[in-house]
Short mmCIF file of N, CA and C in Angstrom, two decimals:
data_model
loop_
_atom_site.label_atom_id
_atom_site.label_comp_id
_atom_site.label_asym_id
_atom_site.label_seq_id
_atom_site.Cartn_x
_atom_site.Cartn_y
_atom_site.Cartn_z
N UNK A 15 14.55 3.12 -22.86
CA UNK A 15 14.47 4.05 -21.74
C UNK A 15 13.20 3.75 -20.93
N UNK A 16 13.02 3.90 -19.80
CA UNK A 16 12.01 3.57 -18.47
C UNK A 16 11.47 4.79 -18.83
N UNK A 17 10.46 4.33 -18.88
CA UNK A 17 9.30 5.71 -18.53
C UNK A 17 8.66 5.53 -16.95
N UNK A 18 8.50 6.85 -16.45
CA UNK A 18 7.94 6.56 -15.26
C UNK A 18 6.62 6.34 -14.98
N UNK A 19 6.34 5.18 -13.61
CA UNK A 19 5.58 4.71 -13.58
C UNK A 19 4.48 5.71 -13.45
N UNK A 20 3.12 5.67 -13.64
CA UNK A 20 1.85 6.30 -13.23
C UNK A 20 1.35 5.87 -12.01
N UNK A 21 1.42 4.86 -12.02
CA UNK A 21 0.66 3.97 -10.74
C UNK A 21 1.92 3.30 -10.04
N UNK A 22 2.23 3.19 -8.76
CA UNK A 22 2.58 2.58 -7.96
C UNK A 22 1.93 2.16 -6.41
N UNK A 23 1.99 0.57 -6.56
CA UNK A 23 0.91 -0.48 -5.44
C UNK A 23 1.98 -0.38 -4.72
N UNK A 24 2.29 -0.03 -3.71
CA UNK A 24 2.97 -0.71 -2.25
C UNK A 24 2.34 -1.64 -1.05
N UNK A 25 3.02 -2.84 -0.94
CA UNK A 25 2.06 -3.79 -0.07
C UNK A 25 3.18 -3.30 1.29
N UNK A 26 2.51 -3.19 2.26
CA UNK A 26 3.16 -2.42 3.52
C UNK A 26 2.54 -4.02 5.00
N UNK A 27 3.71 -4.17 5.46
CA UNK A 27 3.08 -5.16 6.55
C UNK A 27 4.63 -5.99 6.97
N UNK A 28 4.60 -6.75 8.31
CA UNK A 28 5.53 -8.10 8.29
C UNK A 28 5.26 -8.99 8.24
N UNK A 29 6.02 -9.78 6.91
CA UNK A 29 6.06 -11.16 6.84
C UNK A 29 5.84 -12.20 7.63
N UNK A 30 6.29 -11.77 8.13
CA UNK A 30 6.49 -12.91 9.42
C UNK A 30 5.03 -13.16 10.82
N UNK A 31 4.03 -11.86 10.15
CA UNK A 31 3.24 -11.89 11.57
C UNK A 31 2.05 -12.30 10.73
N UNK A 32 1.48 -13.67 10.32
CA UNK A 32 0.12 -13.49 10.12
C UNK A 32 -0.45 -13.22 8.82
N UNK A 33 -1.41 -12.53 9.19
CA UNK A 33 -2.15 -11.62 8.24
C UNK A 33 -1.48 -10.25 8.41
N UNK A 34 -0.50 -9.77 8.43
CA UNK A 34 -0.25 -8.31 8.69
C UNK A 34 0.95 -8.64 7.56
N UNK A 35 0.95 -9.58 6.83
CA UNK A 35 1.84 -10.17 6.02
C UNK A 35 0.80 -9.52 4.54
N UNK A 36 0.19 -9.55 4.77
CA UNK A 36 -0.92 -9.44 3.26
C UNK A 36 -0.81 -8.64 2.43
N UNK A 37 0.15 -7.13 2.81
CA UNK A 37 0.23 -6.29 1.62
C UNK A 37 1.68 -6.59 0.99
N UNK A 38 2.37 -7.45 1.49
CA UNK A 38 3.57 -7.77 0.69
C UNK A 38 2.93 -8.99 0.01
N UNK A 39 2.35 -9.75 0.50
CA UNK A 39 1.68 -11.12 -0.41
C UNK A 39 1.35 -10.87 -1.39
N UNK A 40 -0.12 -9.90 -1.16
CA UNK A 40 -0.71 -9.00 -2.56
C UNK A 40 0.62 -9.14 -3.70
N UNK A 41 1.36 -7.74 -2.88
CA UNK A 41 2.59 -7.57 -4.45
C UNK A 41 2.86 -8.60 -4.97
N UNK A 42 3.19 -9.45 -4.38
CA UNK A 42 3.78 -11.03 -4.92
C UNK A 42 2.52 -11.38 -6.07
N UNK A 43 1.50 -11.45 -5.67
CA UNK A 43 0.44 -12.49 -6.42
C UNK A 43 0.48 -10.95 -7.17
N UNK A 44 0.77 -9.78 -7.49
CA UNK A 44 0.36 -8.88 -8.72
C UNK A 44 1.68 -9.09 -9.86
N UNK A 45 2.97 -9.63 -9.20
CA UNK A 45 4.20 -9.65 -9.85
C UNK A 45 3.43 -10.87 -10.56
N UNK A 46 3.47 -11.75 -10.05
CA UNK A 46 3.28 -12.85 -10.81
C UNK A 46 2.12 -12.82 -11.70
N UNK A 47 1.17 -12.20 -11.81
CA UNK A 47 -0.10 -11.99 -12.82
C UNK A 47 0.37 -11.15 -13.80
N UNK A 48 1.34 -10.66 -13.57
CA UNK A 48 1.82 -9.44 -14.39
C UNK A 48 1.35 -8.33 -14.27
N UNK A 49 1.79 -6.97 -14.11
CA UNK A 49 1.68 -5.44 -14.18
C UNK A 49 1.68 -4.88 -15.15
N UNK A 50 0.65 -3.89 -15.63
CA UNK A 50 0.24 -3.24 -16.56
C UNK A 50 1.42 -2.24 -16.96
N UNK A 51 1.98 -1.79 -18.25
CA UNK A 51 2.89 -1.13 -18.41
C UNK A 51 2.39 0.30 -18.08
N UNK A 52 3.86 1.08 -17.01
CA UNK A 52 3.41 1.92 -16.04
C UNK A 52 2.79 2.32 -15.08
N UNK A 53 2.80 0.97 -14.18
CA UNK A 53 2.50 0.30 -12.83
C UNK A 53 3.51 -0.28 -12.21
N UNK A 54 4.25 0.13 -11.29
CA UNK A 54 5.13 -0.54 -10.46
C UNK A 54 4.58 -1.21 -9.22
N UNK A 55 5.38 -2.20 -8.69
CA UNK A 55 4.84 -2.88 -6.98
C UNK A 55 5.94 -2.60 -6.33
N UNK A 56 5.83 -2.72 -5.35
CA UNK A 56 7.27 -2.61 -4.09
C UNK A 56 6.29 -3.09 -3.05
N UNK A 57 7.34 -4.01 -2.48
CA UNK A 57 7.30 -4.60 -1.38
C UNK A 57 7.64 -3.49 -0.11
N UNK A 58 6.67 -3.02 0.14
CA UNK A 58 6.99 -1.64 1.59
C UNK A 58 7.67 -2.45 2.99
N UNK A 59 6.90 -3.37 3.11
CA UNK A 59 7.44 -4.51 4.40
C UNK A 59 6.97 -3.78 5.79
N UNK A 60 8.22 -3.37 6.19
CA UNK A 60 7.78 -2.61 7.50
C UNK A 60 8.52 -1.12 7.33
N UNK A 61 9.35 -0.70 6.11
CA UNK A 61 10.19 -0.01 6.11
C UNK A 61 9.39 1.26 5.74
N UNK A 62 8.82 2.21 6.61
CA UNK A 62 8.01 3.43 6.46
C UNK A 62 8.76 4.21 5.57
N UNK A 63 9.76 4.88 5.92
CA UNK A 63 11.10 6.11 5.08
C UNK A 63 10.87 5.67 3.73
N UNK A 64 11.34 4.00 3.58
CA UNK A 64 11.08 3.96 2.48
C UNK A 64 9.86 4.05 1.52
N UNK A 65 8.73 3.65 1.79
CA UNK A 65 7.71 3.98 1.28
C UNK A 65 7.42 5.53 0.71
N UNK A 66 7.88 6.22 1.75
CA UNK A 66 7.72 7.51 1.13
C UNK A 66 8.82 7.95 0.18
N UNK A 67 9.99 7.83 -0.12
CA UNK A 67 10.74 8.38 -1.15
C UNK A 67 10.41 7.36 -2.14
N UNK A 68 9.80 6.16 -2.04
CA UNK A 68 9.13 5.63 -3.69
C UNK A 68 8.06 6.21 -4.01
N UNK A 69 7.27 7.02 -3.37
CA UNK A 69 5.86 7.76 -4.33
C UNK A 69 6.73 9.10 -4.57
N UNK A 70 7.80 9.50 -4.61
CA UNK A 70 8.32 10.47 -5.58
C UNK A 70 7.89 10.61 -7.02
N UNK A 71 6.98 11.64 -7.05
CA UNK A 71 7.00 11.81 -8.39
C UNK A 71 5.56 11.13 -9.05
N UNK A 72 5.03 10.32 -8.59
CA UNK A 72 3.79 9.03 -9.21
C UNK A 72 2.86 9.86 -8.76
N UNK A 73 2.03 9.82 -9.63
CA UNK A 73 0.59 10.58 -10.13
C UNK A 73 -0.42 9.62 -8.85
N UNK A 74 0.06 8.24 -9.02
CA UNK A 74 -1.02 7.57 -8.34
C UNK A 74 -0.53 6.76 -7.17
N UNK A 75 -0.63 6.71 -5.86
CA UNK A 75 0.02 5.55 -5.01
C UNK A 75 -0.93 4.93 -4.34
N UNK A 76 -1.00 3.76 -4.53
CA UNK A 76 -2.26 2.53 -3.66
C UNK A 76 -1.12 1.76 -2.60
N UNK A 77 -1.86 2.46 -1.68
CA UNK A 77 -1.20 1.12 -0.36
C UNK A 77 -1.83 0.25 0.00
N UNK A 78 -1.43 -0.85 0.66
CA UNK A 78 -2.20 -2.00 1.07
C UNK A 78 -1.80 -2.72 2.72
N UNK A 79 -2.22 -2.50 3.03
CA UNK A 79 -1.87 -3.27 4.47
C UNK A 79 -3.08 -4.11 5.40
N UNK A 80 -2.59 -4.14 6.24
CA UNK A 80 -3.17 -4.90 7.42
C UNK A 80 -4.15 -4.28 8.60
N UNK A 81 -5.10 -4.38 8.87
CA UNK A 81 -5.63 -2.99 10.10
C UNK A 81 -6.06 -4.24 10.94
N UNK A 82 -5.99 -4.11 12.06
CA UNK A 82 -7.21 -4.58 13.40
C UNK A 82 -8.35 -3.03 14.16
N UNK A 83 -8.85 -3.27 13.12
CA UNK A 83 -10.04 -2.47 13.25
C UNK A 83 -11.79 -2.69 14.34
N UNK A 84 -11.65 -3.99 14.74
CA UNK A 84 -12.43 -4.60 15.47
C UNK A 84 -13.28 -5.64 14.02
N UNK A 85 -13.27 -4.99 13.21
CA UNK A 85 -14.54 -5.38 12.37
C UNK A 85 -14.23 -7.02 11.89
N UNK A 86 -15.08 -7.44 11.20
CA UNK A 86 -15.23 -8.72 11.10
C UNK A 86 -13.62 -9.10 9.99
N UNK A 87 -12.58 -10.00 10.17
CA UNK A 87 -11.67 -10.19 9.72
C UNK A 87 -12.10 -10.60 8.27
N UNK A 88 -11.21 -9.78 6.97
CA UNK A 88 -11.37 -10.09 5.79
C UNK A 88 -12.35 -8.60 5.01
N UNK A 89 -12.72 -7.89 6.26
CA UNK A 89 -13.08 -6.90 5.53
C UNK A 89 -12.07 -6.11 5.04
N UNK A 90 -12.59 -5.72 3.82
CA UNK A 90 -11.86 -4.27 3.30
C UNK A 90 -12.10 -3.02 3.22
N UNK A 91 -11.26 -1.60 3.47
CA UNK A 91 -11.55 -0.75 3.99
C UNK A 91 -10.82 0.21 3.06
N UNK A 92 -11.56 1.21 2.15
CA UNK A 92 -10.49 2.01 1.59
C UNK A 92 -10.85 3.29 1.68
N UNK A 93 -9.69 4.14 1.83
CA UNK A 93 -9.35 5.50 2.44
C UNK A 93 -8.64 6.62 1.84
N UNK A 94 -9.02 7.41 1.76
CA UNK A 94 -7.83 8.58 0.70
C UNK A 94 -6.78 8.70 1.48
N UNK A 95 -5.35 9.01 1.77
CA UNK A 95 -4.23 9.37 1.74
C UNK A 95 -4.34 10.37 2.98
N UNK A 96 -4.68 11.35 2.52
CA UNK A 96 -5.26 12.41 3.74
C UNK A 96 -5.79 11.90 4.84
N UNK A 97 -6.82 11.50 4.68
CA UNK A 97 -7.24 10.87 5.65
C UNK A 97 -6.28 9.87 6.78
N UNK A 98 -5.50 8.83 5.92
CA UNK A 98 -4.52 8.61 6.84
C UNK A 98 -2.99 8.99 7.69
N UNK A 99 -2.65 10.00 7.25
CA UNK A 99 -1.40 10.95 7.43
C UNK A 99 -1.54 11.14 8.89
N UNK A 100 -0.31 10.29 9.49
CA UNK A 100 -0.05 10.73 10.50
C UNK A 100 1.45 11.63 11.03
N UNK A 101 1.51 12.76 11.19
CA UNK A 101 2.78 12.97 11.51
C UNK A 101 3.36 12.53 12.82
N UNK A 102 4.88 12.12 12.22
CA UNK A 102 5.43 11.56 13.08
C UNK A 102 5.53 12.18 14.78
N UNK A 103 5.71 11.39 15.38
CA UNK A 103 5.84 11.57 16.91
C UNK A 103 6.98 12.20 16.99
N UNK A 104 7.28 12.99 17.82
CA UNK A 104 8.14 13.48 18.84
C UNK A 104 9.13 12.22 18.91
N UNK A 105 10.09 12.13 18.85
CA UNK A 105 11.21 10.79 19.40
C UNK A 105 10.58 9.57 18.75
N UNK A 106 9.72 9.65 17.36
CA UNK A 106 9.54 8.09 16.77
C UNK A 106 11.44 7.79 16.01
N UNK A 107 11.37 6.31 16.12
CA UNK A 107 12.49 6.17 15.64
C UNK A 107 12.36 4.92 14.58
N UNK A 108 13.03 4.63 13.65
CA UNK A 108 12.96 4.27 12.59
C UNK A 108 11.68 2.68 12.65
N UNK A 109 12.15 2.27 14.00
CA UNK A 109 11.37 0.88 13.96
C UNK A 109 9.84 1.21 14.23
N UNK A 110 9.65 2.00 14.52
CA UNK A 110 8.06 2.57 15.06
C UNK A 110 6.91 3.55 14.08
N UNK A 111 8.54 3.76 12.87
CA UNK A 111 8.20 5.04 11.49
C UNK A 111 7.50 4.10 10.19
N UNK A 112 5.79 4.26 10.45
CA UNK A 112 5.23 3.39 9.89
C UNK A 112 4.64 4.01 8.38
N UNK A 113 3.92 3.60 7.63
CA UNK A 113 3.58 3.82 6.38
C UNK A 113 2.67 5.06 6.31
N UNK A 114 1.83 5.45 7.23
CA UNK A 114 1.36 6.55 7.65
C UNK A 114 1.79 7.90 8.21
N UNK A 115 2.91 7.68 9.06
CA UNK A 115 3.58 8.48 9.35
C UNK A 115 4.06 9.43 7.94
N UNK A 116 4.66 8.31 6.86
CA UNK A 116 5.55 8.17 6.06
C UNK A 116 4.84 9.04 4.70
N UNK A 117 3.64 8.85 5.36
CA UNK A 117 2.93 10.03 4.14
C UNK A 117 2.78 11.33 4.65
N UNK A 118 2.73 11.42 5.77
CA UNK A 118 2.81 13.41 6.24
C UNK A 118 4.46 13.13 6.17
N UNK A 119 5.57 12.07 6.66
CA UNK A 119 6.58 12.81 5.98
C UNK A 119 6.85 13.15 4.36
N UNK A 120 6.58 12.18 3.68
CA UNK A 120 6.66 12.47 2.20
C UNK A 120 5.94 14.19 2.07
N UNK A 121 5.01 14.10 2.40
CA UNK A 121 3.88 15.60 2.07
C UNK A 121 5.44 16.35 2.26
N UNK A 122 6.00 16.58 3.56
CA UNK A 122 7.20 17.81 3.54
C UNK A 122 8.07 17.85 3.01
N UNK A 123 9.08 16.33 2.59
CA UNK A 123 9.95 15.97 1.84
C UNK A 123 10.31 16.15 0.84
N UNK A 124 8.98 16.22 0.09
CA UNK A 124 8.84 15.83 -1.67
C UNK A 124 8.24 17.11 -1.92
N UNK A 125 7.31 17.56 -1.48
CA UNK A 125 7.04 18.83 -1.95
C UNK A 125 5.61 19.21 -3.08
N UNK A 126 6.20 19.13 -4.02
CA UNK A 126 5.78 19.40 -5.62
C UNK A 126 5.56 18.10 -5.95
N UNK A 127 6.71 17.20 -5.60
CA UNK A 127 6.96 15.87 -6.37
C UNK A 127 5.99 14.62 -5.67
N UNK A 128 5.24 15.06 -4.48
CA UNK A 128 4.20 14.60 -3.53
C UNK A 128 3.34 14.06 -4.47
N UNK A 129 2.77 13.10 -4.63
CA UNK A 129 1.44 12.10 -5.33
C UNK A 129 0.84 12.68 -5.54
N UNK A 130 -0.19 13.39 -6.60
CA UNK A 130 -1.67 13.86 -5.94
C UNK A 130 -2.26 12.98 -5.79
N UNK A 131 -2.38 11.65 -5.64
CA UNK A 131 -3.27 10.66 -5.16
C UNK A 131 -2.89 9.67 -5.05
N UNK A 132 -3.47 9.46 -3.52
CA UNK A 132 -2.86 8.16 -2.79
C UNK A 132 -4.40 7.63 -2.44
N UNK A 133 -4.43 6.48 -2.36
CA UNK A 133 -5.78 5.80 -1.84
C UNK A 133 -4.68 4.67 -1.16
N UNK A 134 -5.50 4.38 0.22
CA UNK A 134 -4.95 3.23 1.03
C UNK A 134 -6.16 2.12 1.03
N UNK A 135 -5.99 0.75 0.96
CA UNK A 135 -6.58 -0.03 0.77
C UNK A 135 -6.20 -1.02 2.27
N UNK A 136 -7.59 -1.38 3.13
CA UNK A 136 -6.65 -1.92 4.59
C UNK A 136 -7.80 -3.36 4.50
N UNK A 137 -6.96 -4.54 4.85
CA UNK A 137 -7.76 -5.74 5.18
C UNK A 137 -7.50 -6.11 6.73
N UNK A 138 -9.22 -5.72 7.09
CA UNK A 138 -8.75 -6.34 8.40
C UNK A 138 -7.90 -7.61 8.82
N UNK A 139 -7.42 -8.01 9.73
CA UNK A 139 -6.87 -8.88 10.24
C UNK A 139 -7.78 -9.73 11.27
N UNK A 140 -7.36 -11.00 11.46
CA UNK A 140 -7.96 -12.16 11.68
C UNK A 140 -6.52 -12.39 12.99
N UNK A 141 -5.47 -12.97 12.69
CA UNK A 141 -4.19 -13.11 13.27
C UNK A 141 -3.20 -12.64 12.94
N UNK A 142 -2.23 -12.46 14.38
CA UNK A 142 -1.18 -11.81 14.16
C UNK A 142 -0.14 -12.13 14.59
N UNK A 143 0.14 -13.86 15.08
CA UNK A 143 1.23 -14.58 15.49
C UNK A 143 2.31 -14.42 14.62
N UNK A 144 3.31 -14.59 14.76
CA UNK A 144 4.57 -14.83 14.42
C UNK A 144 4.46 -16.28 13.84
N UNK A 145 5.07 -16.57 12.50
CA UNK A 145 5.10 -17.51 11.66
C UNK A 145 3.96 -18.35 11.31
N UNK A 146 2.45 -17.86 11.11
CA UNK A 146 1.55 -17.82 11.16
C UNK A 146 1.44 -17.89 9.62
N UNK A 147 0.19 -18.46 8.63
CA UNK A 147 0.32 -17.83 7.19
C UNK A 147 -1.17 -16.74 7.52
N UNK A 148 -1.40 -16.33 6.55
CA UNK A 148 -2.47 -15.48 6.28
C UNK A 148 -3.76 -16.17 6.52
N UNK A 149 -4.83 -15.98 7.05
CA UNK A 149 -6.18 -17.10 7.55
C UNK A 149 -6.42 -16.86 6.43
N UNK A 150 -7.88 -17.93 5.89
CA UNK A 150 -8.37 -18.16 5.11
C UNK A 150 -9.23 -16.72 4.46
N UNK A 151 -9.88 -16.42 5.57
CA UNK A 151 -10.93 -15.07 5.29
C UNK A 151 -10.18 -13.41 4.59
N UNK A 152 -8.92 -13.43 5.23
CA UNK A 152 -8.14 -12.37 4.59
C UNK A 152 -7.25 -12.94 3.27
N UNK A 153 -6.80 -13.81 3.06
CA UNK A 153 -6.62 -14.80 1.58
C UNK A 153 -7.27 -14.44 0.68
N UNK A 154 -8.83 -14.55 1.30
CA UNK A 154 -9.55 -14.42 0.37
C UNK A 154 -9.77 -12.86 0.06
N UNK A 155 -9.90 -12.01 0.86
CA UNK A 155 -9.93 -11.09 0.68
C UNK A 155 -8.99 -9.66 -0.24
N UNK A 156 -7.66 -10.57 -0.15
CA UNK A 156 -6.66 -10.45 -0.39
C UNK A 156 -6.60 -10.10 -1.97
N UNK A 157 -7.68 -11.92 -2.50
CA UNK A 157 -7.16 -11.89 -4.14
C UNK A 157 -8.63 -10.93 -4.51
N UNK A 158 -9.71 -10.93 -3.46
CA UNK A 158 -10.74 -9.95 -3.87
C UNK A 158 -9.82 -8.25 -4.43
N UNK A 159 -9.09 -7.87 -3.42
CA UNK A 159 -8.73 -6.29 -3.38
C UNK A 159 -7.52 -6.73 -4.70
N UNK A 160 -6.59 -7.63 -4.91
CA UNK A 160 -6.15 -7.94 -6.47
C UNK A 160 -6.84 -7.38 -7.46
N UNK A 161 -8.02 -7.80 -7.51
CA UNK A 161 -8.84 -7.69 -9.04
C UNK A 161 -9.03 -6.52 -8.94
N UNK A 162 -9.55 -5.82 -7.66
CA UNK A 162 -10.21 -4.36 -7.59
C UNK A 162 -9.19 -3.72 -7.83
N UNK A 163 -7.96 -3.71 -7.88
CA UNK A 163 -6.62 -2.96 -7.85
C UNK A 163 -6.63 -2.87 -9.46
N UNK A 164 -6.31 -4.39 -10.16
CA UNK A 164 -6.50 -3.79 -11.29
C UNK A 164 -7.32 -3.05 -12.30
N UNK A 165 -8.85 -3.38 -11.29
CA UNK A 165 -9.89 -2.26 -12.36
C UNK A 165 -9.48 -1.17 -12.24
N UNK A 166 -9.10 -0.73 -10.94
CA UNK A 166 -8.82 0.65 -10.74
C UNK A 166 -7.71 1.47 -11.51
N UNK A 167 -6.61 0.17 -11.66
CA UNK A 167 -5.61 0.76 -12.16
C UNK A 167 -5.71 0.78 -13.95
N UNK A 168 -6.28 0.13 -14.46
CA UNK A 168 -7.09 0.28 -15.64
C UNK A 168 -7.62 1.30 -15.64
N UNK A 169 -8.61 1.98 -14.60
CA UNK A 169 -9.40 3.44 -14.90
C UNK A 169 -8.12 4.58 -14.77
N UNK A 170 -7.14 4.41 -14.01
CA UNK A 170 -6.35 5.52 -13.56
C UNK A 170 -5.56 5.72 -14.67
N UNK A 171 -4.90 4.26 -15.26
CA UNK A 171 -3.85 5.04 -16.68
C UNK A 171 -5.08 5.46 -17.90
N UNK A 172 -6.58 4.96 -18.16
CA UNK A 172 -7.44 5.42 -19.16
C UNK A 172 -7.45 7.00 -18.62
N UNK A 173 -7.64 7.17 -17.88
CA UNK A 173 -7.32 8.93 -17.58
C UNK A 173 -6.25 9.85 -17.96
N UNK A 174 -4.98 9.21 -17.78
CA UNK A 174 -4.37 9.74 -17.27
C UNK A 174 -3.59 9.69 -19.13
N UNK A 175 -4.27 8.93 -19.55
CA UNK A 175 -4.22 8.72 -21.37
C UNK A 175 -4.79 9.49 -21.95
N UNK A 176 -5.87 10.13 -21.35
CA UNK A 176 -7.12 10.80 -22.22
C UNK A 176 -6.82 12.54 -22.37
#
């Protein structure tokens, strides 16, 4: 029987643009290192709705994406949940219903079953062409916020054990 996860990483971004590709990459390079039992990944992509009916229920949700923040490309930037909640627009429609949105919708959706903790994790961006790979500076940055993911997620199930 599946026990449910504690922690779930969502890498949120498109493939196809760049560095705005980096929080689905992430998941990739965490699948392949292997995940701690009761840690899930999902590939968020660009699909907001979905993001929010997968933190149903999970104690812990880490997002990861892409920001153009001005700041020097490859920085990392992390943020509580709250802090990023945007409710949706007036007439947003599914292609525009982004990962942020997707957490003030989850907050109404889910209810009870709402995360108590979400931390968002954002690497600036460098480029954002179309069929582009990830620059060197967010790469790197990339397998930096990896490791930090798993200390963290190491401290979150030692808690959540204790």
């Amino acid at each position: 029987m599946n026990e449910p996860a504690r922690v779930l990483i969502v890498g949120c971004g498109n493939l196809l643009r760049g560095d705005d590709a980096v929080g689905p990459i992430l998941v990739r390079h965490l699948w392949q290192r292997g995940v701690p039992h009761l840690v899930r990944c999902a590939d968020g992509g660009t699909g907001g709705m979905d993001v929010a009916f997968q933190m149903r229920g999970v104690p812990h949700v880490i997002i990861v994406d892409a920001c153009t923040s001005g700041s020097e490309p490859g920085s990392i930037f992390r943020l509580s949940g709250t802090d990023c909640e945007t409710p949706p627009l007036a007439g947003v429609n599914l292609h525009a219903f982004r990962w942020d949105h997707a957490l003030a919708f989850a907050r109404w959706a889910l209810k009870e079953e709402y995360p108590p903790r979400i931390d968002v994790w954002l690497i600036e961006a460098e480029r954002l062409e179309v069929g582009e790979p990830l620059s060197p500076k967010v790469e790197a940055a990339m397998h930096r916020v990896c490791d930090l993911l798993m200390q963290e997620v190491d401290v979150s199930l030692a808690e959540a054990a204790a």
